[in-house]
PDB file of C-alpha atoms in Angstrom:
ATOM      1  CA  UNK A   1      12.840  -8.997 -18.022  1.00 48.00           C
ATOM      2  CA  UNK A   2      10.017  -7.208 -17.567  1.00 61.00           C
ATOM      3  CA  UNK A   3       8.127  -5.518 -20.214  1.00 74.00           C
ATOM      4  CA  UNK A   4       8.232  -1.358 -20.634  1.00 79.00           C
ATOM      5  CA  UNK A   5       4.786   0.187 -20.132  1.00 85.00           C
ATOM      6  CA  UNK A   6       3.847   1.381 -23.215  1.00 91.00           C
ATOM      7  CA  UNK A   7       0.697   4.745 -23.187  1.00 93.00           C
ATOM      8  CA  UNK A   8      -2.191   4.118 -24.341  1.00 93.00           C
ATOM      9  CA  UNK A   9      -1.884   7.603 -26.240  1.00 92.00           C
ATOM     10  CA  UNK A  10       0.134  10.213 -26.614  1.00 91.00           C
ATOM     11  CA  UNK A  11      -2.386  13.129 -26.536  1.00 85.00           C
ATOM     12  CA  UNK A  12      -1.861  16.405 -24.930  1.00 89.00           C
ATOM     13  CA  UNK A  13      -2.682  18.668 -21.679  1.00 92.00           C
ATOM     14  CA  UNK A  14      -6.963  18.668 -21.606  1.00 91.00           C
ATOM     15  CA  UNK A  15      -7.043  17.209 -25.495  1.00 90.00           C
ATOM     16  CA  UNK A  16     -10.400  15.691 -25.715  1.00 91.00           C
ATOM     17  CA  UNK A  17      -9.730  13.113 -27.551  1.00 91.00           C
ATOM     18  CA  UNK A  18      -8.448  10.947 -24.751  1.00 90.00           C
ATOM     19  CA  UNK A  19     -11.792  11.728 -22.792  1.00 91.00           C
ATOM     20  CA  UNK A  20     -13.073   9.715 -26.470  1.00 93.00           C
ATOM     21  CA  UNK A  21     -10.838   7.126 -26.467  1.00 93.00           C
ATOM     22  CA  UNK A  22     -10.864   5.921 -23.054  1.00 94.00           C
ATOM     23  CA  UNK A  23     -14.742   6.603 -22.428  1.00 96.00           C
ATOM     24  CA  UNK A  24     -15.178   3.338 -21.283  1.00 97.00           C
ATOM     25  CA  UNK A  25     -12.461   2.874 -18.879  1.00 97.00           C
ATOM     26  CA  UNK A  26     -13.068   6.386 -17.207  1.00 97.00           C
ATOM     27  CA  UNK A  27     -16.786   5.947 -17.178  1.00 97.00           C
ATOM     28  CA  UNK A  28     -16.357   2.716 -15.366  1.00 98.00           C
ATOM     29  CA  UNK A  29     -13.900   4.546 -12.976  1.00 98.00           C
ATOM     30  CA  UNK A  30     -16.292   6.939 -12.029  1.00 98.00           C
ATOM     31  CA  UNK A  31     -19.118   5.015 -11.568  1.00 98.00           C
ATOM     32  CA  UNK A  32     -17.192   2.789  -9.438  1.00 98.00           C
ATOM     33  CA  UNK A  33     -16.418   6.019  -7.040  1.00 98.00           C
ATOM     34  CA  UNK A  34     -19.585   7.165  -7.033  1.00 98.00           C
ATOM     35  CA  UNK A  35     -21.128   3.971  -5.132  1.00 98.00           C
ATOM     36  CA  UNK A  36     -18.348   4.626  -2.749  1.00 98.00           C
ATOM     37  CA  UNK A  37     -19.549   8.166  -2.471  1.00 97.00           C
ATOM     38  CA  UNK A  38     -16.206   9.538  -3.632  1.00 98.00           C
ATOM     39  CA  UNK A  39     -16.859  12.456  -5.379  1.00 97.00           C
ATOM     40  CA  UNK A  40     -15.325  13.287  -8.613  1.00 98.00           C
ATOM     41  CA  UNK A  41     -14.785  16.970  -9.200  1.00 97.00           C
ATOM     42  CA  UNK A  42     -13.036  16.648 -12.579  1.00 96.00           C
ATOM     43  CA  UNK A  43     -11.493  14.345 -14.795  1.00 96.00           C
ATOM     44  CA  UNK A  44      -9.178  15.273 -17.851  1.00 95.00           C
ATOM     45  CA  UNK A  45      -5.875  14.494 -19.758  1.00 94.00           C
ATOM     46  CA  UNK A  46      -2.679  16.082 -18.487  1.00 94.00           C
ATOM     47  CA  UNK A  47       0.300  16.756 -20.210  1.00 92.00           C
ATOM     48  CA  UNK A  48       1.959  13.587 -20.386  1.00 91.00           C
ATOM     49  CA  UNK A  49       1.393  10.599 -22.449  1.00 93.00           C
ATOM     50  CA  UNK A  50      -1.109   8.293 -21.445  1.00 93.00           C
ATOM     51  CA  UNK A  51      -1.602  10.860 -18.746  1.00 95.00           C
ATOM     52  CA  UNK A  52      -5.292  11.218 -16.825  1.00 96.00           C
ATOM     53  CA  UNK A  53      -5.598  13.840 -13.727  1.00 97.00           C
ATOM     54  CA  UNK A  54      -8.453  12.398 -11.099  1.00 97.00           C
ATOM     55  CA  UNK A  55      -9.321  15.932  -8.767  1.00 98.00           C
ATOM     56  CA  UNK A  56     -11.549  14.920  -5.743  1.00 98.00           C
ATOM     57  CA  UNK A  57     -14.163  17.299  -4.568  1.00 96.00           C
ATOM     58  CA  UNK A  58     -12.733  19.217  -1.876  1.00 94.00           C
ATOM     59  CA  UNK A  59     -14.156  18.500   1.954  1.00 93.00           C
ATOM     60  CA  UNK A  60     -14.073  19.616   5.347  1.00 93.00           C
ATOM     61  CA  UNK A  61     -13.735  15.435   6.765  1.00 96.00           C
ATOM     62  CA  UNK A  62     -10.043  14.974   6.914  1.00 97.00           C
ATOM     63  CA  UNK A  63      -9.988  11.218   7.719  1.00 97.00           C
ATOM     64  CA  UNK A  64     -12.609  11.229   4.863  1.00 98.00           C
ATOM     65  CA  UNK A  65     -10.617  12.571   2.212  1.00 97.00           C
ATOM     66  CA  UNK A  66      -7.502  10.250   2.868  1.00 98.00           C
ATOM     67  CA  UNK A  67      -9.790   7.240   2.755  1.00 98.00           C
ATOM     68  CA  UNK A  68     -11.187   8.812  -0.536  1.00 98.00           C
ATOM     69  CA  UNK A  69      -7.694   8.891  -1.571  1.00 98.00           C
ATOM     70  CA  UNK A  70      -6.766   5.687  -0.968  1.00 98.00           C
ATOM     71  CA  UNK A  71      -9.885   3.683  -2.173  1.00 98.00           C
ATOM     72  CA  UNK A  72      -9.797   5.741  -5.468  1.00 98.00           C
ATOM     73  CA  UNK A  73      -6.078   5.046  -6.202  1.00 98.00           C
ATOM     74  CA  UNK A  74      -7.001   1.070  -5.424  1.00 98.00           C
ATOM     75  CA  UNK A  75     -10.684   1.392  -7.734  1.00 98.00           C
ATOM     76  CA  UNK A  76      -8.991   2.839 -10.649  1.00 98.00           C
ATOM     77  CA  UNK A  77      -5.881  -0.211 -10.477  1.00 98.00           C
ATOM     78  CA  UNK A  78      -8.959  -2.762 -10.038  1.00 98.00           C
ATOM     79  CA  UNK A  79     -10.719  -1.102 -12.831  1.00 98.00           C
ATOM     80  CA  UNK A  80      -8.157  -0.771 -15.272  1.00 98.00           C
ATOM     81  CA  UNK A  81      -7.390  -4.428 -15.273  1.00 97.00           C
ATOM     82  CA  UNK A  82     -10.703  -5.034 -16.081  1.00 98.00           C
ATOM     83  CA  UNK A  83      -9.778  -2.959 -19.158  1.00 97.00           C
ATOM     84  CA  UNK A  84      -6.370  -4.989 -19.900  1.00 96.00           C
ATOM     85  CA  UNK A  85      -4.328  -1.617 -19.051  1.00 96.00           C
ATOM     86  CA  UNK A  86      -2.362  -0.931 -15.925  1.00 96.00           C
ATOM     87  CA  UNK A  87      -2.542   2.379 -14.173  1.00 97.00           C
ATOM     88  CA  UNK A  88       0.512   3.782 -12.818  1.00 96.00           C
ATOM     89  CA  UNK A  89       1.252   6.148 -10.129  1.00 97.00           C
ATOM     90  CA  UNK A  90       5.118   6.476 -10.046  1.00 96.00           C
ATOM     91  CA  UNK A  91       6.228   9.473  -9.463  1.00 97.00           C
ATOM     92  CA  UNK A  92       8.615   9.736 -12.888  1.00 96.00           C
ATOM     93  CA  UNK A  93       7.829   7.154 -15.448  1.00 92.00           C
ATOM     94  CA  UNK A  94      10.145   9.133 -18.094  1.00 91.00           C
ATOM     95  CA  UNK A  95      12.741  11.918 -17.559  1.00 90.00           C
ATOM     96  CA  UNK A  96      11.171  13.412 -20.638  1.00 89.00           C
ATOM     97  CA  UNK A  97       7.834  13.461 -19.784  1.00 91.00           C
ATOM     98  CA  UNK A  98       5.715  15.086 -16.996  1.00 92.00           C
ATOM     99  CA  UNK A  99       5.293  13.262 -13.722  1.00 95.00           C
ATOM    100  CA  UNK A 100       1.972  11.976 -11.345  1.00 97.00           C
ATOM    101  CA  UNK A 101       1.528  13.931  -8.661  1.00 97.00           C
ATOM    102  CA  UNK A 102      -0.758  13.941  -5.599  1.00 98.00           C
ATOM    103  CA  UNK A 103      -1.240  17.881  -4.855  1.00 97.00           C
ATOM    104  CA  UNK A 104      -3.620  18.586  -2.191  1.00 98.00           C
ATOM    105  CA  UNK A 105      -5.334  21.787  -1.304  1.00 98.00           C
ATOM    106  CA  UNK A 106      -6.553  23.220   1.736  1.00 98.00           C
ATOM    107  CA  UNK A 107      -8.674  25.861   2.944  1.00 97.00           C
ATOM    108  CA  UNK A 108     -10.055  26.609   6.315  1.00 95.00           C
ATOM    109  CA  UNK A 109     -13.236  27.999   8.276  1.00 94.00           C
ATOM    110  CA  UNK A 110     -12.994  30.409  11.730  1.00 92.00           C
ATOM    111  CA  UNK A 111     -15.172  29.239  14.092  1.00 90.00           C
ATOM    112  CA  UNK A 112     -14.804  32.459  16.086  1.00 87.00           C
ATOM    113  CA  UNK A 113     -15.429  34.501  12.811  1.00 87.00           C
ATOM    114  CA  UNK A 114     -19.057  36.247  12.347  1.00 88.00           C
ATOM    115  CA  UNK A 115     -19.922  34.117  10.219  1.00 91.00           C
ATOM    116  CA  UNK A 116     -18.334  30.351  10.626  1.00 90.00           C
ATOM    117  CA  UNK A 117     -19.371  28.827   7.671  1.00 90.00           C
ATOM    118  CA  UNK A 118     -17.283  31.571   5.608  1.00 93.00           C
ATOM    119  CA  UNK A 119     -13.793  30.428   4.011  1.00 95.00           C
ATOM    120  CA  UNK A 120     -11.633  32.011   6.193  1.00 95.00           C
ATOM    121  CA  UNK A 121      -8.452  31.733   3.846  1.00 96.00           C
ATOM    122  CA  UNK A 122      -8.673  35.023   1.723  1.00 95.00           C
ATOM    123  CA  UNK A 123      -7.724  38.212   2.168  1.00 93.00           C
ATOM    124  CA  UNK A 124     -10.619  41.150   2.349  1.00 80.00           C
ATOM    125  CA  UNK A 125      -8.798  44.167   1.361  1.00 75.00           C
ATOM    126  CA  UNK A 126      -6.678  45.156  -1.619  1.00 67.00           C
ATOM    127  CA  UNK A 127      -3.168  44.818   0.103  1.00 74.00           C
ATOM    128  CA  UNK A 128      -3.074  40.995   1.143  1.00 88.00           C
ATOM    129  CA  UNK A 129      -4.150  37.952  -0.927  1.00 94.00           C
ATOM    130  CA  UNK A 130      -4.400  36.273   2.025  1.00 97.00           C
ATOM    131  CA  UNK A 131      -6.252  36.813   5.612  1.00 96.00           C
ATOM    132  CA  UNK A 132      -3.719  36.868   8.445  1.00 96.00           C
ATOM    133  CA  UNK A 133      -4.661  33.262   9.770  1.00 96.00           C
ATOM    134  CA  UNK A 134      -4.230  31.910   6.049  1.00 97.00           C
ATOM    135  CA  UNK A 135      -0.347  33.314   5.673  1.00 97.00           C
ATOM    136  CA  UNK A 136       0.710  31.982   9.285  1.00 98.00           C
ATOM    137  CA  UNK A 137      -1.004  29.098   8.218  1.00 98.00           C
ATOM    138  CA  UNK A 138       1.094  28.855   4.864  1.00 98.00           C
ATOM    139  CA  UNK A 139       4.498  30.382   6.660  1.00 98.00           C
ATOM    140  CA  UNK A 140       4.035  26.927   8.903  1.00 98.00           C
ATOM    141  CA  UNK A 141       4.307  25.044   6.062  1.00 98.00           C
ATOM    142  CA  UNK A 142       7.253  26.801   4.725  1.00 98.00           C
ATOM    143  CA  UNK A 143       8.888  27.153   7.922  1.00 98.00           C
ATOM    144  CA  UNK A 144       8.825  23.142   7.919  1.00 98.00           C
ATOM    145  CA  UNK A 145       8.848  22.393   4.646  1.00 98.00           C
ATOM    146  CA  UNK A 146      12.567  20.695   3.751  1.00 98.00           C
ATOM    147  CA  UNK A 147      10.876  17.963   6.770  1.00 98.00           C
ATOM    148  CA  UNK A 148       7.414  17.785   5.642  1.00 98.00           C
ATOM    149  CA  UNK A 149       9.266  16.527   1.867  1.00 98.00           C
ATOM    150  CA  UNK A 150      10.103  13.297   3.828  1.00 98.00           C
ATOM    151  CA  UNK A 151       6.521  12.508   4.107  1.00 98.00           C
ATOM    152  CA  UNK A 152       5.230  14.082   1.260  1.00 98.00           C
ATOM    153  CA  UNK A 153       8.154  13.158  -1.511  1.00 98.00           C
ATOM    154  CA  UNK A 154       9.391   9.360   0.427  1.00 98.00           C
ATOM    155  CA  UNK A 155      11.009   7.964  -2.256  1.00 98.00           C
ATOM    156  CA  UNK A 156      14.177   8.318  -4.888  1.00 98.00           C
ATOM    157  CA  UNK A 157      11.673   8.390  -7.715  1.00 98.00           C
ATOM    158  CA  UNK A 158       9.715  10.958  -5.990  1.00 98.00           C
ATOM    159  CA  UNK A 159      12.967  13.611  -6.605  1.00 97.00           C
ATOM    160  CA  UNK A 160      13.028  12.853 -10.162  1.00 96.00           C
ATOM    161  CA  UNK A 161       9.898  14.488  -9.954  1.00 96.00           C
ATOM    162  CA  UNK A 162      10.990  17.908  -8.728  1.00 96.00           C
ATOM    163  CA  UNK A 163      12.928  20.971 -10.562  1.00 92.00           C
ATOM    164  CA  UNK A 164      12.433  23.986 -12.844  1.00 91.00           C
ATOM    165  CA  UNK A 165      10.173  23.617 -15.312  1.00 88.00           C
ATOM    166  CA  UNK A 166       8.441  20.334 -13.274  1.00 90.00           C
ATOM    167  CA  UNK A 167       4.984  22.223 -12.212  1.00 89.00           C
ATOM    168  CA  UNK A 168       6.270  21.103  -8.639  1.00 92.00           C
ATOM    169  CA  UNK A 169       8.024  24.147  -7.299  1.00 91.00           C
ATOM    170  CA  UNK A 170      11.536  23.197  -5.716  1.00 92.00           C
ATOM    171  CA  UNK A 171      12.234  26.231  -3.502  1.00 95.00           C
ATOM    172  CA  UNK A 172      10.951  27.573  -0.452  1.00 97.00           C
ATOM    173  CA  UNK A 173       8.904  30.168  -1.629  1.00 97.00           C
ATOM    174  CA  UNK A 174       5.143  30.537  -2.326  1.00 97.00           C
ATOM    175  CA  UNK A 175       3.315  32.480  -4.961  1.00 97.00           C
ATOM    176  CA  UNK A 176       0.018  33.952  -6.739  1.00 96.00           C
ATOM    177  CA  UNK A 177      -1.309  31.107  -9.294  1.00 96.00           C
ATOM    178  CA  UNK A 178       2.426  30.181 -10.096  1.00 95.00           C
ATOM    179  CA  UNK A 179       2.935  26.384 -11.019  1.00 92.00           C
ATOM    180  CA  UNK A 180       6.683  26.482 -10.261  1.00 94.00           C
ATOM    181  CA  UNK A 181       5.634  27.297  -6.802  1.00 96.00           C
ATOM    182  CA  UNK A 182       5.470  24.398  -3.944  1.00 97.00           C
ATOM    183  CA  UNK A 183       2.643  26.967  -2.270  1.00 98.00           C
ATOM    184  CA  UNK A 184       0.072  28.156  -5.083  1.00 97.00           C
ATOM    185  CA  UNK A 185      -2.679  30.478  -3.878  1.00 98.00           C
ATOM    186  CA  UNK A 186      -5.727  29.555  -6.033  1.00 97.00           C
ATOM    187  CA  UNK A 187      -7.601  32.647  -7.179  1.00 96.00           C
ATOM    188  CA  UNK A 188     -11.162  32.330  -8.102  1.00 95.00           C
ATOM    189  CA  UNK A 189     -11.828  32.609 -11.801  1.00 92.00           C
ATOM    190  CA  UNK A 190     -14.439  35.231 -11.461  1.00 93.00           C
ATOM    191  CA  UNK A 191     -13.757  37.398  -8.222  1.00 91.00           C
ATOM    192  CA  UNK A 192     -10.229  37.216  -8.887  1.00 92.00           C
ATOM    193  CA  UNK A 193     -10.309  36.215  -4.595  1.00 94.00           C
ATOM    194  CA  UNK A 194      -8.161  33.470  -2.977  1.00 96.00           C
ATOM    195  CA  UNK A 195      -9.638  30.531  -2.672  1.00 96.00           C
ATOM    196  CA  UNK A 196      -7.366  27.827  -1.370  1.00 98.00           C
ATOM    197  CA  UNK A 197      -3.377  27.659  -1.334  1.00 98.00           C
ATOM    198  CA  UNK A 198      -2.109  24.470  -3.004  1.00 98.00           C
ATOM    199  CA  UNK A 199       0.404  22.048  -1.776  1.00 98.00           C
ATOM    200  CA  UNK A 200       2.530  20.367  -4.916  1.00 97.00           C
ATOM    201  CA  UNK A 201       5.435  18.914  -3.314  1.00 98.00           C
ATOM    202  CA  UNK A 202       3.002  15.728  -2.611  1.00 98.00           C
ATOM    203  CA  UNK A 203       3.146  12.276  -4.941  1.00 98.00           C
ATOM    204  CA  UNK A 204       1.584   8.742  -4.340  1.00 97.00           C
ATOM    205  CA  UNK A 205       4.716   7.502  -2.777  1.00 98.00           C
ATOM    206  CA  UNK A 206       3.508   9.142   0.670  1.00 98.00           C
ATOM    207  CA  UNK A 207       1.252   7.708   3.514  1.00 98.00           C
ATOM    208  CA  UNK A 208      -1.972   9.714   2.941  1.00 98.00           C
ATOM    209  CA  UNK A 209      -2.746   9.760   6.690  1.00 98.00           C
ATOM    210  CA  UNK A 210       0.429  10.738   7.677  1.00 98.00           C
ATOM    211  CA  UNK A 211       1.111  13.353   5.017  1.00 98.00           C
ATOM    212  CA  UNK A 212      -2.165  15.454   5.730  1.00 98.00           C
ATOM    213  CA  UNK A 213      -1.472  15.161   9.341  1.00 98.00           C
ATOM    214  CA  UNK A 214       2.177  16.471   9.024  1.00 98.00           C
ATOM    215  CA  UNK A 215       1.115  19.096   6.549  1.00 98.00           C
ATOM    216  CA  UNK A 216      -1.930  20.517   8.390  1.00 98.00           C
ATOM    217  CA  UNK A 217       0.630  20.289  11.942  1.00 98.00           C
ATOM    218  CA  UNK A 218       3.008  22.241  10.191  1.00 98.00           C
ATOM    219  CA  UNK A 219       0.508  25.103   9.008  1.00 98.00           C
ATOM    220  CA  UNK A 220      -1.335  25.181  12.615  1.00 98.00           C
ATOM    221  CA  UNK A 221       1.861  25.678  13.862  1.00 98.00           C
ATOM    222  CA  UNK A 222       1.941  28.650  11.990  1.00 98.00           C
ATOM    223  CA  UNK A 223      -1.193  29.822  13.453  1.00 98.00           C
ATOM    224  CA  UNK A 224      -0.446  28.854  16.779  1.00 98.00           C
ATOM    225  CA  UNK A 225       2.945  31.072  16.749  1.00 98.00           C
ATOM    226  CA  UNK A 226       1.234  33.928  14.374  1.00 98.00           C
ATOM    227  CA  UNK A 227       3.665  33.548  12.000  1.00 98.00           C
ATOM    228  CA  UNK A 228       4.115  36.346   9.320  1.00 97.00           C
ATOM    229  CA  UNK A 229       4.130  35.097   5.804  1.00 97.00           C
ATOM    230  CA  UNK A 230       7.262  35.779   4.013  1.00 95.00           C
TER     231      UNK A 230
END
């Protein structure tokens, strides 16, 4: 019978200590991504034990990112072993504790807009969060959303994952910087202006390439049919 995983801590959400502890191992992991020119945004302990959060920086490539995604999930396997440890990406190790994840956020640029290079994903005024193209973009999403989960939530364990209290959202719905949300619109820190719109019904169960390309079909379809955000 196989052995039970056991953490190699039991620290808590962004406790420093676990950055200490593990220097070695997440220095190696890093360094390792860099030669692949994978860039690391951040890297910090989440909530559950043992528990490390890897967040990519974001890009416009698409086909980029999902190789990023997949070569970084294989690097840090092939570098923990090097460490004696075992990095796991299940969905729900323990019904107790939180789960891994694989939330992805998107923004988007007009190319018909004034200026092209601008995010084209906020809002400019003080009634919408959102522009117009950004909510048909997220109503898409919505609008397809109990079909996108079989792509973006495959497996059994990948359920065990989702409900109140989870940090995964589990109804249709979308909301302001609201972790129970499956749709999060990320506010900058500073401006207080939407940045991105998050997409947490997503684990390492799903097909990478075929995720993002369901997902980003779903929200063009939006567009496409100017849908109003609910």
């Amino acid at each position: 019978e196989d052995e039970v995983p056991q953490p190699v801590d039991y620290s808590v959400f962004a406790n420093t200590s676990t950055l200490n502890e593990q220097e070695d191992f997440i220095s190696d992991v890093y360094n390792q991504l860099e030669e692949q020119d994978i860039e690391v945004e951040l890297i910090h302990a989440e909530s559950g034990d043992g528990q490390l959060e890897l967040v990519l920086q974001h890009q416009s490539n698409v086909m980029k990112l999902a190789d990023d995604v997949l070569l970084a999930r294989e690097t840090i396997r092939s570098v923990a072993r090097t460490h004696m440890l075992r990095a796991i990406f299940l969905p729900k190790m323990n019904p107790m504790q939180a789960g891994n994840g694989l939330h992805l956020h998107f923004s988007f640029r007009d190319l018909d807009a004034r200026d092209p290079q601008e995010n084209a994903f906020p809002g400019h005024d003080d009634i919408d969060i959102v522009s117009r193209k950004g909510g048909a973009f997220m109503e898409g999403i919505l609008d397809h959303l109990p079909s996108l989960l079989a792509l973006t939530i495959p497996s059994v364990n990948s359920f065990r994952r989702v409900g109140a209290g989870c940090w995964t959202g589990h109804t249709i719905s979308w909301n302001t910087e609201d972790k129970e949300s499956p749709l999060r619109v990320c506010l900058d820190l500073e401006t207080g202006e939407a940045t991105n719109v998050e997409y947490k019904l997503s684990d390492s169960m799903s097909n990478i390439y075929l995720e993002l390309a369901a997902i980003l079909s779903a929200g063009l379809d939006g567009m496409v049919r100017q849908l109003e955000l609910r």
